[in-house]
PDB file of C-alpha atoms and ligand atoms in Angstrom:
ATOM      1  CA  MET A 195       7.710  21.932  14.110  1.00 96.00           C
ATOM      2  CA  ARG A 196       6.686  18.095  14.299  1.00 98.00           C
ATOM      3  CA  GLN A 197       8.682  16.193  11.923  1.00 98.00           C
ATOM      4  CA  PHE A 198       7.008  12.814   9.653  1.00 98.00           C
ATOM      5  CA  CYS A 199       8.381  10.743   6.880  1.00 98.00           C
ATOM      6  CA  VAL A 200       7.820   7.714   4.573  1.00 98.00           C
ATOM      7  CA  PHE A 201      10.980   5.419   5.233  1.00 98.00           C
ATOM      8  CA  GLY A 202      11.243   2.719   2.088  1.00 97.00           C
ATOM      9  CA  ASN A 203      13.800   1.949  -1.081  1.00 96.00           C
ATOM     10  CA  PRO A 204      13.524   3.595  -2.983  1.00 94.00           C
ATOM     11  CA  ILE A 205      11.538   6.369  -2.291  1.00 96.00           C
ATOM     12  CA  ALA A 206      12.317   9.275  -4.669  1.00 95.00           C
ATOM     13  CA  HIS A 207       9.452   8.554  -6.662  1.00 94.00           C
ATOM     14  CA  SER A 208       6.914   9.189  -3.260  1.00 97.00           C
ATOM     15  CA  LYS A 209       4.453  11.528  -3.376  1.00 98.00           C
ATOM     16  CA  SER A 210       3.908  10.805   0.044  1.00 98.00           C
ATOM     17  CA  PRO A 211       5.458  14.437   0.829  1.00 98.00           C
ATOM     18  CA  LEU A 212       3.740  16.243  -1.662  1.00 98.00           C
ATOM     19  CA  ILE A 213      -0.227  15.198   0.359  1.00 98.00           C
ATOM     20  CA  HIS A 214       1.123  15.100   3.574  1.00 98.00           C
ATOM     21  CA  ASN A 215       2.799  18.436   3.139  1.00 98.00           C
ATOM     22  CA  PHE A 216      -0.267  20.157   1.509  1.00 98.00           C
ATOM     23  CA  ALA A 217      -2.685  18.807   4.293  1.00 98.00           C
ATOM     24  CA  PHE A 218      -0.799  20.073   7.351  1.00 98.00           C
ATOM     25  CA  MET A 219       0.035  23.428   5.272  1.00 98.00           C
ATOM     26  CA  SER A 220      -3.663  23.642   4.740  1.00 98.00           C
ATOM     27  CA  PHE A 221      -4.819  22.236   8.877  1.00 98.00           C
ATOM     28  CA  ALA A 222      -2.940  23.736  10.691  1.00 96.00           C
ATOM     29  CA  ASN A 223      -5.070  25.825  12.559  1.00 96.00           C
ATOM     30  CA  GLU A 224      -7.470  22.760  13.321  1.00 95.00           C
ATOM     31  CA  ILE A 225      -4.952  20.925  14.516  1.00 96.00           C
ATOM     32  CA  GLY A 226      -2.880  22.804  16.537  1.00 96.00           C
ATOM     33  CA  PHE A 227       0.431  22.283  14.967  1.00 96.00           C
ATOM     34  CA  ASP A 228       2.708  22.819  12.611  1.00 97.00           C
ATOM     35  CA  GLY A 229       4.008  19.899  10.519  1.00 98.00           C
ATOM     36  CA  ALA A 230       6.907  19.284   7.899  1.00 98.00           C
ATOM     37  CA  TYR A 231       7.000  15.474   6.181  1.00 98.00           C
ATOM     38  CA  GLY A 232      10.020  14.188   4.112  1.00 98.00           C
ATOM     39  CA  ARG A 233      11.506  10.867   2.616  1.00 98.00           C
ATOM     40  CA  TYR A 234      13.631   9.002   3.818  1.00 98.00           C
ATOM     41  CA  LEU A 235      15.841   6.217   1.987  1.00 98.00           C
ATOM     42  CA  LEU A 236      16.086   3.366   4.511  1.00 98.00           C
ATOM     43  CA  SER A 237      18.790   0.650   3.936  1.00 97.00           C
ATOM     44  CA  LYS A 238      18.332  -1.852   6.273  1.00 97.00           C
ATOM     45  CA  GLY A 239      14.266  -2.727   6.890  1.00 97.00           C
ATOM     46  CA  GLU A 240      16.149  -3.919  10.497  1.00 97.00           C
ATOM     47  CA  ALA A 241      17.007  -0.171  11.801  1.00 98.00           C
ATOM     48  CA  LEU A 242      13.826   0.865  11.578  1.00 98.00           C
ATOM     49  CA  LYS A 243      12.733   1.835  14.649  1.00 98.00           C
ATOM     50  CA  GLU A 244      16.266   2.588  15.652  1.00 98.00           C
ATOM     51  CA  LYS A 245      15.609   5.718  13.091  1.00 98.00           C
ATOM     52  CA  PHE A 246      12.006   6.674  13.893  1.00 98.00           C
ATOM     53  CA  PHE A 247      13.480   7.921  17.404  1.00 98.00           C
ATOM     54  CA  ASP A 248      16.768   9.206  16.178  1.00 98.00           C
ATOM     55  CA  LEU A 249      15.180  11.664  13.951  1.00 98.00           C
ATOM     56  CA  LYS A 250      12.361  12.743  16.490  1.00 98.00           C
ATOM     57  CA  LEU A 251       9.295  11.650  14.592  1.00 98.00           C
ATOM     58  CA  PHE A 252       6.045  12.070  15.484  1.00 98.00           C
ATOM     59  CA  GLY A 253       4.737   9.846  12.852  1.00 98.00           C
ATOM     60  CA  ALA A 254       5.668   8.197   9.444  1.00 98.00           C
ATOM     61  CA  ASN A 255       4.996   6.327   6.622  1.00 98.00           C
ATOM     62  CA  VAL A 256       6.051   2.999   5.330  1.00 98.00           C
ATOM     63  CA  THR A 257       6.455   1.617   1.797  1.00 97.00           C
ATOM     64  CA  VAL A 258       8.389  -1.508   0.019  1.00 94.00           C
ATOM     65  CA  PRO A 259      10.372  -3.327   1.476  1.00 95.00           C
ATOM     66  CA  PHE A 260       9.591  -2.514   5.049  1.00 97.00           C
ATOM     67  CA  LYS A 261       5.774  -3.073   5.724  1.00 97.00           C
ATOM     68  CA  GLU A 262       6.853  -6.531   7.376  1.00 96.00           C
ATOM     69  CA  TYR A 263       9.812  -4.708   9.399  1.00 98.00           C
ATOM     70  CA  ALA A 264       7.875  -2.197  10.809  1.00 98.00           C
ATOM     71  CA  TYR A 265       4.657  -4.458  11.633  1.00 98.00           C
ATOM     72  CA  ALA A 266       7.372  -6.224  13.786  1.00 98.00           C
ATOM     73  CA  GLN A 267       9.059  -3.182  15.242  1.00 98.00           C
ATOM     74  CA  SER A 268       5.765  -1.834  16.413  1.00 98.00           C
ATOM     75  CA  ASP A 269       6.082  -1.451  20.058  1.00 98.00           C
ATOM     76  CA  THR A 270       1.945  -1.886  19.647  1.00 98.00           C
ATOM     77  CA  GLN A 271      -0.459  -2.788  16.758  1.00 98.00           C
ATOM     78  CA  LYS A 272      -3.776  -1.439  16.303  1.00 98.00           C
ATOM     79  CA  GLY A 273      -6.825  -1.792  14.261  1.00 96.00           C
ATOM     80  CA  ILE A 274      -6.542  -3.972  11.058  1.00 95.00           C
ATOM     81  CA  ALA A 275      -2.499  -4.258  10.896  1.00 97.00           C
ATOM     82  CA  LYS A 276      -2.963  -6.622  13.846  1.00 95.00           C
ATOM     83  CA  ALA A 277      -4.366  -9.054  11.221  1.00 92.00           C
ATOM     84  CA  ILE A 278      -2.910  -7.940   8.423  1.00 94.00           C
ATOM     85  CA  GLY A 279       1.035  -8.641   9.894  1.00 94.00           C
ATOM     86  CA  ALA A 280       2.221  -5.346   8.250  1.00 96.00           C
ATOM     87  CA  VAL A 281       2.282  -1.696   9.033  1.00 98.00           C
ATOM     88  CA  ASN A 282       2.193   1.427   6.567  1.00 98.00           C
ATOM     89  CA  THR A 283       1.678   4.156   9.202  1.00 98.00           C
ATOM     90  CA  LEU A 284       3.881   4.709  12.608  1.00 98.00           C
ATOM     91  CA  VAL A 285       2.584   7.161  15.167  1.00 98.00           C
ATOM     92  CA  LEU A 286       4.365   8.302  18.162  1.00 98.00           C
ATOM     93  CA  GLU A 287       2.007   7.711  20.975  1.00 98.00           C
ATOM     94  CA  ASN A 288       2.625   8.416  24.671  1.00 97.00           C
ATOM     95  CA  GLY A 289       6.269   7.813  23.015  1.00 98.00           C
ATOM     96  CA  SER A 290       5.654   4.283  22.157  1.00 98.00           C
ATOM     97  CA  MET A 291       6.150   3.315  18.615  1.00 98.00           C
ATOM     98  CA  VAL A 292       2.446   2.515  16.927  1.00 98.00           C
ATOM     99  CA  GLY A 293       1.628   0.203  13.918  1.00 98.00           C
ATOM    100  CA  TYR A 294      -1.468   0.919  11.711  1.00 98.00           C
ATOM    101  CA  ASN A 295      -2.164  -0.280   8.648  1.00 98.00           C
ATOM    102  CA  THR A 296      -4.281   2.409   6.423  1.00 98.00           C
ATOM    103  CA  ASP A 297      -3.537   0.218   2.583  1.00 98.00           C
ATOM    104  CA  ALA A 298      -6.051  -2.194   3.087  1.00 98.00           C
ATOM    105  CA  GLU A 299      -8.743   0.695   3.871  1.00 98.00           C
ATOM    106  CA  GLY A 300      -7.532   2.783   1.454  1.00 98.00           C
ATOM    107  CA  PHE A 301      -7.352  -0.059  -1.146  1.00 98.00           C
ATOM    108  CA  TYR A 302     -11.050  -0.841  -0.453  1.00 98.00           C
ATOM    109  CA  GLN A 303     -12.028   2.624  -0.884  1.00 97.00           C
ATOM    110  CA  THR A 304     -11.008   2.379  -5.003  1.00 98.00           C
ATOM    111  CA  ILE A 305     -12.679  -0.573  -5.925  1.00 98.00           C
ATOM    112  CA  SER A 306     -15.953  -0.945  -3.836  1.00 96.00           C
ATOM    113  CA  PRO A 307     -17.731   1.002  -6.709  1.00 96.00           C
ATOM    114  CA  TYR A 308     -16.984  -2.011  -9.191  1.00 97.00           C
ATOM    115  CA  GLY A 309     -18.690  -5.037  -7.411  1.00 96.00           C
ATOM    116  CA  PHE A 310     -16.081  -7.137  -8.477  1.00 98.00           C
ATOM    117  CA  GLN A 311     -16.340 -11.067  -7.536  1.00 98.00           C
ATOM    118  CA  SER A 312     -12.977 -12.599  -7.798  1.00 98.00           C
ATOM    119  CA  ALA A 313      -9.336 -11.468  -6.997  1.00 98.00           C
ATOM    120  CA  LEU A 314      -5.358 -12.551  -7.700  1.00 98.00           C
ATOM    121  CA  ILE A 315      -2.926 -10.578  -6.359  1.00 98.00           C
ATOM    122  CA  LEU A 316       1.048 -10.936  -7.561  1.00 98.00           C
ATOM    123  CA  GLY A 317       3.004 -10.756  -4.915  1.00 97.00           C
ATOM    124  CA  ALA A 318       3.084 -11.456  -1.492  1.00 96.00           C
ATOM    125  CA  GLY A 319       4.706  -8.581   0.109  1.00 93.00           C
ATOM    126  CA  GLY A 320       3.354  -6.058   3.098  1.00 92.00           C
ATOM    127  CA  SER A 321       0.597  -4.396   0.034  1.00 95.00           C
ATOM    128  CA  ALA A 322      -0.099  -7.846  -1.180  1.00 97.00           C
ATOM    129  CA  ARG A 323      -1.140  -8.845   2.612  1.00 96.00           C
ATOM    130  CA  ALA A 324      -3.306  -5.388   3.002  1.00 97.00           C
ATOM    131  CA  LEU A 325      -5.262  -6.281   0.291  1.00 98.00           C
ATOM    132  CA  ALA A 326      -5.620  -9.727   0.529  1.00 97.00           C
ATOM    133  CA  HIS A 327      -6.798  -9.467   4.321  1.00 96.00           C
ATOM    134  CA  ILE A 328      -9.613  -6.767   2.815  1.00 97.00           C
ATOM    135  CA  LEU A 329     -10.542  -8.390   0.090  1.00 97.00           C
ATOM    136  CA  LYS A 330     -11.558 -11.786   1.465  1.00 96.00           C
ATOM    137  CA  ALA A 331     -12.915  -9.521   4.664  1.00 95.00           C
ATOM    138  CA  GLN A 332     -15.663  -8.003   1.562  1.00 96.00           C
ATOM    139  CA  GLY A 333     -16.124 -11.704   0.535  1.00 96.00           C
ATOM    140  CA  ILE A 334     -14.139 -11.266  -3.215  1.00 97.00           C
ATOM    141  CA  GLN A 335     -13.163 -14.893  -3.387  1.00 97.00           C
ATOM    142  CA  THR A 336      -8.543 -14.093  -3.363  1.00 97.00           C
ATOM    143  CA  THR A 337      -5.757 -15.958  -4.756  1.00 97.00           C
ATOM    144  CA  ILE A 338      -2.295 -15.242  -4.311  1.00 97.00           C
ATOM    145  CA  TYR A 339       0.665 -15.468  -6.522  1.00 97.00           C
ATOM    146  CA  ASN A 340       4.443 -15.184  -5.721  1.00 97.00           C
ATOM    147  CA  ARG A 341       7.734 -16.106  -7.363  1.00 94.00           C
ATOM    148  CA  THR A 342       8.750 -18.259  -4.060  1.00 94.00           C
ATOM    149  CA  GLN A 343       6.581 -20.666  -2.033  1.00 93.00           C
ATOM    150  CA  GLU A 344       8.132 -19.618   1.089  1.00 93.00           C
ATOM    151  CA  ARG A 345       5.988 -16.572   1.707  1.00 93.00           C
ATOM    152  CA  LEU A 346       3.289 -17.925   0.757  1.00 96.00           C
ATOM    153  CA  LYS A 347       3.396 -19.758   3.664  1.00 94.00           C
ATOM    154  CA  ASP A 348       1.060 -18.850   6.213  1.00 91.00           C
ATOM    155  CA  LEU A 349      -1.164 -17.071   4.255  1.00 94.00           C
ATOM    156  CA  ILE A 350      -2.386 -20.716   2.771  1.00 95.00           C
ATOM    157  CA  GLN A 351      -2.848 -21.008   6.389  1.00 93.00           C
ATOM    158  CA  ALA A 352      -4.883 -18.275   6.718  1.00 91.00           C
ATOM    159  CA  GLY A 353      -7.329 -20.606   3.705  1.00 93.00           C
ATOM    160  CA  PHE A 354      -6.191 -18.389   0.613  1.00 95.00           C
ATOM    161  CA  THR A 355      -5.521 -19.761  -2.730  1.00 95.00           C
ATOM    162  CA  CYS A 356      -1.998 -19.151  -3.568  1.00 97.00           C
ATOM    163  CA  TYR A 357       0.252 -20.077  -6.504  1.00 96.00           C
ATOM    164  CA  ALA A 358       4.289 -20.205  -6.789  1.00 95.00           C
ATOM    165  CA  MET A 359       3.958 -22.166 -10.387  1.00 91.00           C
ATOM    166  CA  PRO A 360       2.100 -19.741 -12.688  1.00 89.00           C
ATOM    167  CA  GLU A 361       0.996 -22.418 -14.804  1.00 87.00           C
ATOM    168  CA  ALA A 362      -0.907 -23.508 -12.295  1.00 88.00           C
ATOM    169  CA  ILE A 363      -3.334 -20.994 -11.973  1.00 90.00           C
ATOM    170  CA  ASP A 364      -6.051 -22.674 -13.887  1.00 85.00           C
ATOM    171  CA  GLN A 365      -9.098 -19.438 -13.396  1.00 92.00           C
ATOM    172  CA  SER A 366      -9.917 -16.523 -14.625  1.00 96.00           C
ATOM    173  CA  PHE A 367     -10.084 -13.301 -12.691  1.00 98.00           C
ATOM    174  CA  ASP A 368     -12.224  -9.979 -12.283  1.00 98.00           C
ATOM    175  CA  LEU A 369      -9.880  -8.346 -11.093  1.00 98.00           C
ATOM    176  CA  ILE A 370      -5.596  -9.137 -11.208  1.00 98.00           C
ATOM    177  CA  ILE A 371      -3.502  -6.784  -9.193  1.00 98.00           C
ATOM    178  CA  ASN A 372       0.197  -5.695  -9.046  1.00 98.00           C
ATOM    179  CA  ALA A 373       1.578  -5.829  -5.636  1.00 97.00           C
ATOM    180  CA  THR A 374       5.089  -6.192  -6.076  1.00 96.00           C
ATOM    181  CA  PRO A 375       7.598  -3.496  -7.086  1.00 94.00           C
ATOM    182  CA  ALA A 376       8.161  -4.856 -10.276  1.00 95.00           C
ATOM    183  CA  GLY A 377       8.014  -1.705 -12.877  1.00 94.00           C
ATOM    184  CA  LEU A 378       9.031   0.476 -10.140  1.00 90.00           C
ATOM    185  CA  LYS A 379      12.744   0.229 -10.615  1.00 83.00           C
ATOM    186  CA  ASP A 380      12.947  -1.415 -13.984  1.00 91.00           C
ATOM    187  CA  ASN A 381      10.842  -2.299 -16.801  1.00 93.00           C
ATOM    188  CA  SER A 382      10.137  -6.079 -15.008  1.00 96.00           C
ATOM    189  CA  LEU A 383       6.696  -7.895 -15.551  1.00 97.00           C
ATOM    190  CA  PRO A 384       5.321  -9.237 -12.167  1.00 96.00           C
ATOM    191  CA  LEU A 385       4.378 -12.365 -13.717  1.00 95.00           C
ATOM    192  CA  GLY A 386       5.787 -13.902 -17.842  1.00 93.00           C
ATOM    193  CA  ALA A 387       4.096 -12.266 -20.606  1.00 95.00           C
ATOM    194  CA  ASP A 388       2.113 -14.843 -22.097  1.00 94.00           C
ATOM    195  CA  ARG A 389       0.295 -15.990 -18.571  1.00 94.00           C
ATOM    196  CA  LEU A 390      -0.209 -12.446 -17.901  1.00 96.00           C
ATOM    197  CA  HIS A 391      -1.985 -11.720 -21.562  1.00 96.00           C
ATOM    198  CA  GLN A 392      -4.028 -14.696 -20.740  1.00 95.00           C
ATOM    199  CA  LEU A 393      -5.361 -13.738 -17.704  1.00 97.00           C
ATOM    200  CA  PHE A 394      -5.655 -10.237 -18.657  1.00 97.00           C
ATOM    201  CA  LEU A 395      -8.550 -11.385 -21.641  1.00 96.00           C
ATOM    202  CA  SER A 396     -10.911 -12.319 -19.550  1.00 96.00           C
ATOM    203  CA  ALA A 397      -9.964  -9.596 -16.407  1.00 98.00           C
ATOM    204  CA  LYS A 398     -12.595  -6.736 -15.658  1.00 98.00           C
ATOM    205  CA  MET A 399      -9.889  -4.359 -14.551  1.00 98.00           C
ATOM    206  CA  ALA A 400      -6.150  -4.717 -13.679  1.00 98.00           C
ATOM    207  CA  TYR A 401      -4.983  -2.288 -11.079  1.00 98.00           C
ATOM    208  CA  ASP A 402      -1.267  -1.798 -10.170  1.00 98.00           C
ATOM    209  CA  LEU A 403      -0.337  -0.179  -6.841  1.00 97.00           C
ATOM    210  CA  ILE A 404       2.644   1.813  -8.592  1.00 97.00           C
ATOM    211  CA  TYR A 405       1.502   5.167  -9.681  1.00 96.00           C
ATOM    212  CA  GLY A 406       2.982   8.050 -11.197  1.00 93.00           C
ATOM    213  CA  ILE A 407       4.767   5.805 -13.343  1.00 94.00           C
ATOM    214  CA  PRO A 408       3.673   4.078 -16.829  1.00 94.00           C
ATOM    215  CA  THR A 409       4.499   0.141 -15.542  1.00 97.00           C
ATOM    216  CA  PRO A 410       4.600  -2.780 -17.814  1.00 98.00           C
ATOM    217  CA  PHE A 411       1.908  -4.599 -16.132  1.00 98.00           C
ATOM    218  CA  LEU A 412      -0.810  -1.839 -16.808  1.00 98.00           C
ATOM    219  CA  GLY A 413       1.116  -1.045 -20.549  1.00 98.00           C
ATOM    220  CA  LEU A 414       0.480  -4.577 -21.836  1.00 98.00           C
ATOM    221  CA  ALA A 415      -3.137  -4.562 -20.135  1.00 98.00           C
ATOM    222  CA  LYS A 416      -4.091  -1.252 -22.053  1.00 98.00           C
ATOM    223  CA  ASP A 417      -2.698  -2.588 -25.344  1.00 97.00           C
ATOM    224  CA  LEU A 418      -5.250  -5.638 -24.949  1.00 97.00           C
ATOM    225  CA  GLY A 419      -8.080  -3.074 -23.885  1.00 97.00           C
ATOM    226  CA  VAL A 420      -8.660  -4.080 -19.951  1.00 98.00           C
ATOM    227  CA  PRO A 421      -9.055  -1.120 -17.857  1.00 98.00           C
ATOM    228  CA  ILE A 422      -6.559   0.116 -16.184  1.00 98.00           C
ATOM    229  CA  LYS A 423      -5.905   1.952 -12.591  1.00 98.00           C
ATOM    230  CA  ASP A 424      -2.762   2.874 -10.926  1.00 98.00           C
ATOM    231  CA  GLY A 425      -2.125   3.264  -7.374  1.00 98.00           C
ATOM    232  CA  LYS A 426      -2.609   7.195  -7.270  1.00 98.00           C
ATOM    233  CA  GLU A 427      -5.941   6.949  -6.172  1.00 98.00           C
ATOM    234  CA  MET A 428      -4.700   4.189  -2.921  1.00 98.00           C
ATOM    235  CA  LEU A 429      -2.181   6.318  -2.237  1.00 98.00           C
ATOM    236  CA  LEU A 430      -4.693   9.347  -1.868  1.00 98.00           C
ATOM    237  CA  TYR A 431      -7.053   7.636   0.328  1.00 98.00           C
ATOM    238  CA  GLN A 432      -4.136   5.298   2.058  1.00 98.00           C
ATOM    239  CA  GLY A 433      -2.648   8.599   2.596  1.00 98.00           C
ATOM    240  CA  ALA A 434      -5.517  10.972   3.999  1.00 98.00           C
ATOM    241  CA  LEU A 435      -6.326   7.697   6.282  1.00 98.00           C
ATOM    242  CA  ALA A 436      -2.721   8.042   7.696  1.00 98.00           C
ATOM    243  CA  PHE A 437      -3.263  11.858   8.265  1.00 98.00           C
ATOM    244  CA  GLY A 438      -6.088  11.651  10.932  1.00 98.00           C
ATOM    245  CA  LEU A 439      -4.223   9.180  13.178  1.00 98.00           C
ATOM    246  CA  PHE A 440      -1.278  11.972  12.548  1.00 98.00           C
ATOM    247  CA  CYS A 441      -3.716  14.977  14.105  1.00 96.00           C
ATOM    248  CA  GLY A 442      -5.711  12.401  16.220  1.00 94.00           C
ATOM    249  CA  GLN A 443      -8.620  12.949  13.970  1.00 92.00           C
ATOM    250  CA  CYS A 444      -9.664  15.906  14.551  1.00 92.00           C
ATOM    251  CA  VAL A 445     -10.519  16.948  10.741  1.00 96.00           C
ATOM    252  CA  PRO A 446     -12.858  14.926   8.867  1.00 97.00           C
ATOM    253  CA  LEU A 447     -11.419  12.397   6.131  1.00 97.00           C
ATOM    254  CA  GLU A 448     -13.674  13.899   3.787  1.00 97.00           C
ATOM    255  CA  ALA A 449     -11.542  17.470   3.637  1.00 98.00           C
ATOM    256  CA  ILE A 450      -8.566  15.809   3.577  1.00 98.00           C
ATOM    257  CA  ILE A 451      -9.421  14.168   0.800  1.00 98.00           C
ATOM    258  CA  SER A 452     -11.026  16.995  -0.610  1.00 98.00           C
ATOM    259  CA  LYS A 453      -7.472  18.717   0.202  1.00 98.00           C
ATOM    260  CA  MET A 454      -5.059  16.018  -1.031  1.00 98.00           C
ATOM    261  CA  ARG A 455      -6.749  15.701  -4.248  1.00 98.00           C
ATOM    262  CA  LEU A 456      -5.963  19.121  -5.295  1.00 98.00           C
ATOM    263  CA  VAL A 457      -2.099  18.185  -5.216  1.00 98.00           C
ATOM    264  CA  LEU A 458      -2.051  14.881  -6.784  1.00 95.00           C
TER     265      LEU A 458
HETATM  266  C1  LIG B  22       3.274   3.801  -0.572  1.00 76.45           C
HETATM  267  C2  LIG B  22       2.179   3.173   0.189  1.00 76.45           C
HETATM  268  O1  LIG B  22       1.992   2.121   0.028  1.00 76.45           O
HETATM  269  C3  LIG B  22       1.531   3.548   1.090  1.00 76.45           C
HETATM  270  O2  LIG B  22       1.579   2.048   2.567  1.00 76.45           O
HETATM  271  C4  LIG B  22       2.951   4.211   2.417  1.00 76.45           C
HETATM  272  C5  LIG B  22       3.627   5.020   0.115  1.00 76.45           C
HETATM  273  C6  LIG B  22       3.196   5.818   0.960  1.00 76.45           C
HETATM  274  C7  LIG B  22       4.574   6.677  -1.019  1.00 76.45           C
HETATM  275  O3  LIG B  22       4.688   6.124  -2.009  1.00 76.45           O
HETATM  276  O4  LIG B  22       5.084   7.381  -0.124  1.00 76.45           O
HETATM  277  O5  LIG B  22       1.861   4.612   3.192  1.00 76.45           O
END
């Protein structure tokens, strides 16, 4: 039996065990091994790699607030993770812990049908960075707001328009995304209610990466009649892409998505 898990803090809410265990059960014949996937509440990001090897994992996912730790501690980063600087999928390859990012592509799959031209990302952590990267690569004009200036430095260097002062945001955006944990552990908003209200009036969609709970961010958007999307669909796509990496791409992505969708 090969062990996998998702690392995060908090982590009790995670539906990754549900979708991955169902996929391991469904595709056991195709992938040629039995897999079991659990949750791991990590207190310190510094301990991530040590835990990965202590637990004898064959693979893992990583969620808030550890995606940048996962990037820094991976023996190698592959694919788009290198440009993003954040890792949400770890795979044991020839004894090394290899880091990938499936958030970027997983997220893009969920918005590509809408044809948005501009986006405002709230937050500058690992998930926000993945989104910023893929949105820019797809030619969508991308702005980032984060409470502290410090975390914006390299994003500014990468050419993004960034703000640490809500009052300074003077445009309107098609898509407004909460990529902060606001609403996950508490009832807070990622930006002041008045400012958000104003931004929502001209938005085409409010998107929260959090799933499974009604967040104040989406609540406000809904009250104003703005179309909303939570993080469930992105969980599905990034999870299916991660499962593909766990099993050496031996099951078609569409088949993994269809299976996982049954339990979400
Ligand atoms: C959340 C994310 O943001 C993903 O990047 C992880 C996960 C899984 C979760 O909630 O389980 O891969």
